[in-house]
Coordinates of C-alpha atoms in Angstrom, one line a residue:
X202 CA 0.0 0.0 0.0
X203 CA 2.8 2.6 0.8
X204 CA 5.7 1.2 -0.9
X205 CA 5.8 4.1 -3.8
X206 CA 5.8 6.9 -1.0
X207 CA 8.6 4.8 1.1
X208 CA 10.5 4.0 -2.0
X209 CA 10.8 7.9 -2.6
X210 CA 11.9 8.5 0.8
X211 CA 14.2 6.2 1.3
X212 CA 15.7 6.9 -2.0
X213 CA 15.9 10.5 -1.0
X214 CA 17.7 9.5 1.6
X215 CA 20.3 7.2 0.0
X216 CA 21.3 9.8 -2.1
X217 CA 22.9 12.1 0.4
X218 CA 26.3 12.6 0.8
X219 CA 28.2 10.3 3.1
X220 CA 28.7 12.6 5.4
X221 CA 25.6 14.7 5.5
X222 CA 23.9 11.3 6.2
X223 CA 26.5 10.4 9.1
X224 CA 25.7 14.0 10.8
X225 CA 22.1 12.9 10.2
X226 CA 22.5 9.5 11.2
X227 CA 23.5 10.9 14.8
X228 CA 21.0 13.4 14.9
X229 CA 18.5 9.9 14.1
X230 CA 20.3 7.9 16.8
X231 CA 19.5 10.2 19.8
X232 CA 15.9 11.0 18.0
X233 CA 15.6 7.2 18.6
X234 CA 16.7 6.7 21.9
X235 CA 14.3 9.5 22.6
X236 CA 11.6 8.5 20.7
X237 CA 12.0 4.3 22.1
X238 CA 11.9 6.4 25.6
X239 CA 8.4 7.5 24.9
X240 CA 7.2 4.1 23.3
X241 CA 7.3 2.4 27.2
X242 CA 4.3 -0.1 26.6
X243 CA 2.2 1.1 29.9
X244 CA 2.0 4.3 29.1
X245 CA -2.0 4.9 28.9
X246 CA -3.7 7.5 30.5
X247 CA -6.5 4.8 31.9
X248 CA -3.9 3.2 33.7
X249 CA -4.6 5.9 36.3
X250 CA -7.7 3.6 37.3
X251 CA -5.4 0.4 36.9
X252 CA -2.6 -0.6 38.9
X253 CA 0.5 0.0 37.0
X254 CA 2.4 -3.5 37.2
X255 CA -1.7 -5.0 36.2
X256 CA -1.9 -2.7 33.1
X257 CA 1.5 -3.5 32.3
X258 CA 0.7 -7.6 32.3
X259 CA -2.6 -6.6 30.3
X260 CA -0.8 -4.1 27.7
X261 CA 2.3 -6.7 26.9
X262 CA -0.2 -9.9 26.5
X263 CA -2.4 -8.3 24.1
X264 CA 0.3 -7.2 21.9
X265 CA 2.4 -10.5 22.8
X266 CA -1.2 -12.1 21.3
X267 CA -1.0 -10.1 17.8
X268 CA 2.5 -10.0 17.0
X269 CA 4.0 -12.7 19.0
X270 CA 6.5 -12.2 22.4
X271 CA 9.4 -9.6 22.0
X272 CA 12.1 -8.8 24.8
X273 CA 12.0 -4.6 25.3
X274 CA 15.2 -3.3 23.6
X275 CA 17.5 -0.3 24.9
X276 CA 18.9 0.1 21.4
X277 CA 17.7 -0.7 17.7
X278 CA 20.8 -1.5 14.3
X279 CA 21.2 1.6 12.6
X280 CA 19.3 0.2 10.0
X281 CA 16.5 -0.3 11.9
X282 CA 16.2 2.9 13.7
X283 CA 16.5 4.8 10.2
X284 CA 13.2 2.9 9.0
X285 CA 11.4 3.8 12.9
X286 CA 12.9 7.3 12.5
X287 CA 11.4 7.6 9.0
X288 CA 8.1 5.9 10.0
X289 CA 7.6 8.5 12.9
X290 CA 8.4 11.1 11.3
X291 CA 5.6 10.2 8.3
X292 CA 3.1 9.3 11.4
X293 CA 4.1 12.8 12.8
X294 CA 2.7 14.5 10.0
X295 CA 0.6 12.0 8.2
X296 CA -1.2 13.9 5.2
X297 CA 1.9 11.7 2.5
X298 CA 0.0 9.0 4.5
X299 CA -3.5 9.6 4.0
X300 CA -3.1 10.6 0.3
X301 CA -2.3 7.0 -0.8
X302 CA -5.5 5.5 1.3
X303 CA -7.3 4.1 -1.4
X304 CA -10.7 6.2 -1.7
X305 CA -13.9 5.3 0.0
X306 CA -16.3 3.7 -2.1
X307 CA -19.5 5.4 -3.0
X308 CA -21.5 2.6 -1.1
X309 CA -19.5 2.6 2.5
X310 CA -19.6 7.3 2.5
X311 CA -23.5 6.5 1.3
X312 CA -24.2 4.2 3.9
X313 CA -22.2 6.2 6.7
X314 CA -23.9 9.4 6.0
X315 CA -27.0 7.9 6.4
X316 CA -26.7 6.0 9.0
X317 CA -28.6 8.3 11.7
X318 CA -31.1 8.9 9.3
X319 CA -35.0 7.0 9.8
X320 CA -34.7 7.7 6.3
X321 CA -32.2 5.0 5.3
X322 CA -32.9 3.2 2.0
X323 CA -31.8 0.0 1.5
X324 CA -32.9 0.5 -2.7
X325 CA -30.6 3.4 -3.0
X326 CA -27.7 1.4 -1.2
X327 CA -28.2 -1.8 -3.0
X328 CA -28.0 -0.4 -6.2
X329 CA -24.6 1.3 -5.3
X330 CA -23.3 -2.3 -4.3
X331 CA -24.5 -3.9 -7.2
X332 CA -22.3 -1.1 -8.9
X333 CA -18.9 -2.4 -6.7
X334 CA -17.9 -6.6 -7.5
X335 CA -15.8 -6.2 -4.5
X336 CA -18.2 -5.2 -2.0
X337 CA -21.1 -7.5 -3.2
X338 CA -18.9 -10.4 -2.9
X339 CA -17.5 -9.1 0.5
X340 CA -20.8 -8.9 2.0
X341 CA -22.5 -12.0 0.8
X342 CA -19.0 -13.9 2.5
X343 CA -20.1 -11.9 5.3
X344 CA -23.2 -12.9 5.2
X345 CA -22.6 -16.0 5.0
X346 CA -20.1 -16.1 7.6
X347 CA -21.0 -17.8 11.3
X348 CA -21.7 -14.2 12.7
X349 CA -24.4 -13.3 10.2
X350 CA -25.2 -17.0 9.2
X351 CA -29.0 -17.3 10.5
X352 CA -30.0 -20.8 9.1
X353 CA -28.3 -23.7 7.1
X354 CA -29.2 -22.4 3.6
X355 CA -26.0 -20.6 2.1
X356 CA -27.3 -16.7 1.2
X357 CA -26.6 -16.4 -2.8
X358 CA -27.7 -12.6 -3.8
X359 CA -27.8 -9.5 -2.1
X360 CA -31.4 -9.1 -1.9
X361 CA -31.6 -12.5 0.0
X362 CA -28.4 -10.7 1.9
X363 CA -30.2 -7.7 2.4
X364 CA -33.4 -9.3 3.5
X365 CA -31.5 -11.2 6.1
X366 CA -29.1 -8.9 7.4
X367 CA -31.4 -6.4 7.8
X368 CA -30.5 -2.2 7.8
X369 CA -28.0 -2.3 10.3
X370 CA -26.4 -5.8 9.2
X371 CA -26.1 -4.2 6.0
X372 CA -24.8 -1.3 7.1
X373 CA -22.3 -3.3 9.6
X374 CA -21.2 -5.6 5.9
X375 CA -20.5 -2.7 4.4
X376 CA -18.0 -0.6 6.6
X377 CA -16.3 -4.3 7.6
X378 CA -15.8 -5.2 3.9
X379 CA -14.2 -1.6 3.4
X380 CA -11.8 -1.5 6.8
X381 CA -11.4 -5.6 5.7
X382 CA -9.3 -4.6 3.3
X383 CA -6.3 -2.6 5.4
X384 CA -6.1 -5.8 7.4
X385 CA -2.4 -7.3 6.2
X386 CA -3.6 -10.8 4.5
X387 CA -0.2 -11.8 3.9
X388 CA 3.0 -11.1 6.9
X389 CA 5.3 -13.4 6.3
X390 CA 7.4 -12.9 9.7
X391 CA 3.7 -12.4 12.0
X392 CA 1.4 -14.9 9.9
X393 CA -1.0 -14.4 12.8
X394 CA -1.7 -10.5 12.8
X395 CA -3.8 -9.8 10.3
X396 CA -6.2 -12.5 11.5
X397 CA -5.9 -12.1 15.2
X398 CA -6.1 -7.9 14.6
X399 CA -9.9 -8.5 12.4
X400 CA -10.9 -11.0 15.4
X401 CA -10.5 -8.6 17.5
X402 CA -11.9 -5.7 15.8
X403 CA -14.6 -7.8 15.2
X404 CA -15.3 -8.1 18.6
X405 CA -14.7 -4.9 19.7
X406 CA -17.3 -3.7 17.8
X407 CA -19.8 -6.4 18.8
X408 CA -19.2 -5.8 22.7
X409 CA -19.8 -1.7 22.3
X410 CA -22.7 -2.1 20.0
X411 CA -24.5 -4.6 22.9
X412 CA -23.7 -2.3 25.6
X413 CA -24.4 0.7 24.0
X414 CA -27.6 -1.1 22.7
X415 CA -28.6 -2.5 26.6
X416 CA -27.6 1.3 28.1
X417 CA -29.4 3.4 25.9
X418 CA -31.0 2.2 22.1
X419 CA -29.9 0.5 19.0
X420 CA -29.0 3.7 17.2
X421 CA -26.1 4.1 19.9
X422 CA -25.5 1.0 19.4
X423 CA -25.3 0.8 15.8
X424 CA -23.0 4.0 16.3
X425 CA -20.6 2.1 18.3
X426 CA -20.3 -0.6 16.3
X427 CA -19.3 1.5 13.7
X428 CA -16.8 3.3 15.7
X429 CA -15.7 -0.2 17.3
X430 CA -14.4 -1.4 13.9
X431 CA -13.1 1.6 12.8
X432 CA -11.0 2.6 16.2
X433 CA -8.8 -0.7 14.9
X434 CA -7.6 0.9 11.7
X435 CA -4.5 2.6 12.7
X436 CA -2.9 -0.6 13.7
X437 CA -3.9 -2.1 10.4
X438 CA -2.3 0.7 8.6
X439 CA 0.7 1.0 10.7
X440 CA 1.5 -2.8 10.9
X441 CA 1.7 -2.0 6.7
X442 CA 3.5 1.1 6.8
X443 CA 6.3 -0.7 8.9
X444 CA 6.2 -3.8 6.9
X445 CA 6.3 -2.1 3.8
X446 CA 9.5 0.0 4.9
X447 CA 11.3 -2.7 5.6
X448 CA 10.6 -4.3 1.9
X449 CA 11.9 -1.0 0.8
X450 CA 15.3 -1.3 1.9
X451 CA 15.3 -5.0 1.8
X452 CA 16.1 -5.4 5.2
X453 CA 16.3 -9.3 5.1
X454 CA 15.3 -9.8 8.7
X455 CA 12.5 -9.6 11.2
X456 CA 10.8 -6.5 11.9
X457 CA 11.6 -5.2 15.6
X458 CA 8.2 -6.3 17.3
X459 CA 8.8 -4.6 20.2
X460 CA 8.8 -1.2 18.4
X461 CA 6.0 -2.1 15.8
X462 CA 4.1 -2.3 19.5
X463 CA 5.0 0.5 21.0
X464 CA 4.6 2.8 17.8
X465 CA 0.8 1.2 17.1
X466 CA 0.5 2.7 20.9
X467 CA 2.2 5.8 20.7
X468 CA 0.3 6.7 17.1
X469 CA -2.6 5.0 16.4
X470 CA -4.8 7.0 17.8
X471 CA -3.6 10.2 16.7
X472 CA -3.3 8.3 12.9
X473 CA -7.5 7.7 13.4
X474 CA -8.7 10.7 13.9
X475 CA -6.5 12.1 10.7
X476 CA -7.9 9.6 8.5
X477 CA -11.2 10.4 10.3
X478 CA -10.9 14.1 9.3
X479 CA -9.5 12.9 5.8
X480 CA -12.7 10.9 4.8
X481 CA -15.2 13.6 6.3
X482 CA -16.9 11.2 8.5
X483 CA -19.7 12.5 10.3
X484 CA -19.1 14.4 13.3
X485 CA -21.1 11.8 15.6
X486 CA -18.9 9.0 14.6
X487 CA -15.4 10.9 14.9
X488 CA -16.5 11.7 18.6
X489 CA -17.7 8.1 18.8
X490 CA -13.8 6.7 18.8
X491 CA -11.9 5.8 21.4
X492 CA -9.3 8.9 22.9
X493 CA -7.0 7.4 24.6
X494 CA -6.2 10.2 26.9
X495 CA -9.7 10.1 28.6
X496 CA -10.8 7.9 31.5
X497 CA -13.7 6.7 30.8
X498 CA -15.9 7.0 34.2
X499 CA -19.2 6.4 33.1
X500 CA -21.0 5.9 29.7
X501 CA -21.3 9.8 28.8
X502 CA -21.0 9.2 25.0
X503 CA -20.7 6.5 22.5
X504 CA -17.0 6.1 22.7
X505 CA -17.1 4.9 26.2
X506 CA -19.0 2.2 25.0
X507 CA -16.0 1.7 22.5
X508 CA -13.6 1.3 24.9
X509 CA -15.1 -0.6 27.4
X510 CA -15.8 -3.3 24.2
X511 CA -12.3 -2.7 23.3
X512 CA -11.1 -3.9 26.8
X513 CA -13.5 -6.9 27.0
X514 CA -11.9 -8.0 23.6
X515 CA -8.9 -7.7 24.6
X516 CA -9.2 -9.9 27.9
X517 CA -11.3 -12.2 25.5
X518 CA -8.1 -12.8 23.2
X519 CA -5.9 -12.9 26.2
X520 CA -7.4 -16.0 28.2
X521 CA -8.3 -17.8 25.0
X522 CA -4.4 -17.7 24.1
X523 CA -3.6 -18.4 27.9
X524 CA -1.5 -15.5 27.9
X525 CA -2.7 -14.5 31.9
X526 CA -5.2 -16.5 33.8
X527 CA -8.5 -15.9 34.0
X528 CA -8.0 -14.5 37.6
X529 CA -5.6 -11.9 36.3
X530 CA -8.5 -10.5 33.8
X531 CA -10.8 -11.1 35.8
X532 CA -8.9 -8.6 38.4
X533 CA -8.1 -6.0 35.6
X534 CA -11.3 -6.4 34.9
X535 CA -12.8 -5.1 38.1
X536 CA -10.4 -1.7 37.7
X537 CA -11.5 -0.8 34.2
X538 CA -14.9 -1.7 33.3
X539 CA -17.6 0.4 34.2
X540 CA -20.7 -0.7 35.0
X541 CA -22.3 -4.4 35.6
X542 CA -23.5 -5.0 32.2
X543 CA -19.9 -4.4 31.2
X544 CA -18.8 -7.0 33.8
X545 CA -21.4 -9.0 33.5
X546 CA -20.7 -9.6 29.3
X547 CA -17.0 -10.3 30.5
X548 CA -17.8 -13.1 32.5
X549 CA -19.7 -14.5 30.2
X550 CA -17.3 -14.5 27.5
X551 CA -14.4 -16.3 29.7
X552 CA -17.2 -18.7 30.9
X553 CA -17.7 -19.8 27.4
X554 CA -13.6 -19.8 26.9
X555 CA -13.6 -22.1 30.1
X556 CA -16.5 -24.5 29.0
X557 CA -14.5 -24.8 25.5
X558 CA -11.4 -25.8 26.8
X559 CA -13.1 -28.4 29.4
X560 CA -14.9 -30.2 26.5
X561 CA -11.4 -30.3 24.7
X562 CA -10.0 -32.2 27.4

């Protein structure tokens, strides 16, 4: 996705002088040591709720469960801190970023900028689909998929999609099939991120539309859904950016997990909201995503229902790769969710994870 733009930078940046590009090799070695000193893994603003050495455990097995275990580093090859240096600095100041997003198709801004109108018709957004191969066939796999599945009979159009899934399953097919397709398919040295990342955005976004749904009504919790799945993207894109970068200069070695980590921390938020901003999304759904430097104290707006689903998901992933015990989330738990409904879902969730892995034995 960003190879063209890295190519140009990193050619750029070959073809300075030897010693211009010592001077500024320096200058990028104690830009790294200062950037890595930011990237510590528990840095959240929630963790003011949280006991530090808890949020800690929680922080490093969620990102151990995406991109595998990593040992923290005090210092990176000078190879390696050129492509964090030059992936920082293009997260710093993102536009080079946004412009080679591919656009949004006219279904997924039709269906977004309707979606807190009574008004919404299905007519007008099925013909857009019809108009798009890639999103027909994205949502009837979706449909058709064990989340959407309703009966044994396989769905084979879109109207028999449509009439299935409903407005809002429609709606929900139609963002996932678009944000589906920043989710890395292929990672040759982390096999298991692009398919543990959609899990969990999946999730996510299940969790804050039910309790957003329960707490107030099922606009909210459509709303949260959307902003569930969405709050995921900067990862995706980040994970590529890195990946990409190192394809550029043909590195021939693993990427640094450690850092990919703590940079998806340190920018993917700020990366969301600028792609936010860049495809015009409705106010109501940029306020919907998570900001990491709230605490979320009680559910006054959507995106504490994001977060709250967010945390659930994460615990979720956690037990069910036996990262921490049960007891651990379980205590993590009772620091950072929010109400009983929020609890309650969680226990439910590693109850089912528990009766699973007793009927394997």
């Amino acid at each position: 996705m960003f190879i063209r733009l890295l190519k140009n930078i990193f050619t750029n940046k070959a073809s300075q002088s030897r010693s211009t590009e010592m001077a500024t090799g320096q200058s990028a070695v104690s830009d790294n040591f200062r950037f890595s000193a930011q990237l510590d893994l528990t840095k959240d603003h929630n963790s003011q709720l949280v006991d530090s050495k808890l949020q800690h455990a929680v922080d490093t097995a969620f990102y151990d469960y995406l991109l595998g275990a990593s040992e923290p580093q005090s210092q990176m090859t000078e190879m390696e801190q050129t492509i964090y240096n030059q992936v920082d600095k293009l997260l710093a100041q993102p536009d080079s970023i946004l412009n080679e997003l591919p656009a949004m198709p006219h279904s997924v801004a039709t269906m977004i900028s309707m979606m807190n109108s009574d008004d919404f018709n299905t007519q007008t957004l099925l013909n857009l689909i019809k108009q798009e191969p890639a999103v027909s066939a994205a949502i009837l796999a979706l449909a058709n998929s064990p989340m959407f599945r309703r009966s044994e009979k396989p769905v084979a159009g879109l109207k028999s999609a449509f009439v299935q899934l409903g407005a809002n399953g429609i709606k929900e097919c139609v963002l996932m099939s678009f944000i589906k397709r920043f989710n890395p398919a292929e990672a040759s040295y982390f096999q298991s991120f692009g398919e543990n990342l959609w899990e969990h955005a999946q999730q996510s976004a299940l969790f804050a539309k039910q309790l957003a749904t329960e707490e107030l009504n099922p606009q909210a919790g459509n709303l949260a859904f959307l902003a569930g799945l969405i709050n995921q993207l900067g990862k995706m894109i980040i994970f590529q950016l890195v990946i990409d970068a190192y394809k550029v200069v043909n590195a021939g070695v693993q990427p640094n997990s450690f850092y990919i980590k703590a940079i998806m921390r340190q920018r993917g938020s700020e990366l969301i909201l600028s792609i936010a901003k860049h495809w015009n999304l409705p106010k109501a759904l940029v306020d919907a995503l998570e900001d990491p430097k709230r605490v979320y104290m009680s559910y006054d707006s959507i995106a504490a229902f994001v977060s709250q689903g967010s945390t659930i998901s994460q615990l979720e992933c956690i037990c069910q790769a036996e990262l921490l015990s049960s007891d651990i989330c379980i205590r993590y738990a009772n620091q950072k969710l929010i109400s009983p409904e929020a609890s309650t879902l969680l226990y439910d969730v590693l109850g089912e994870i528990e009766k699973n892995k007793q009927s394997d034995e």
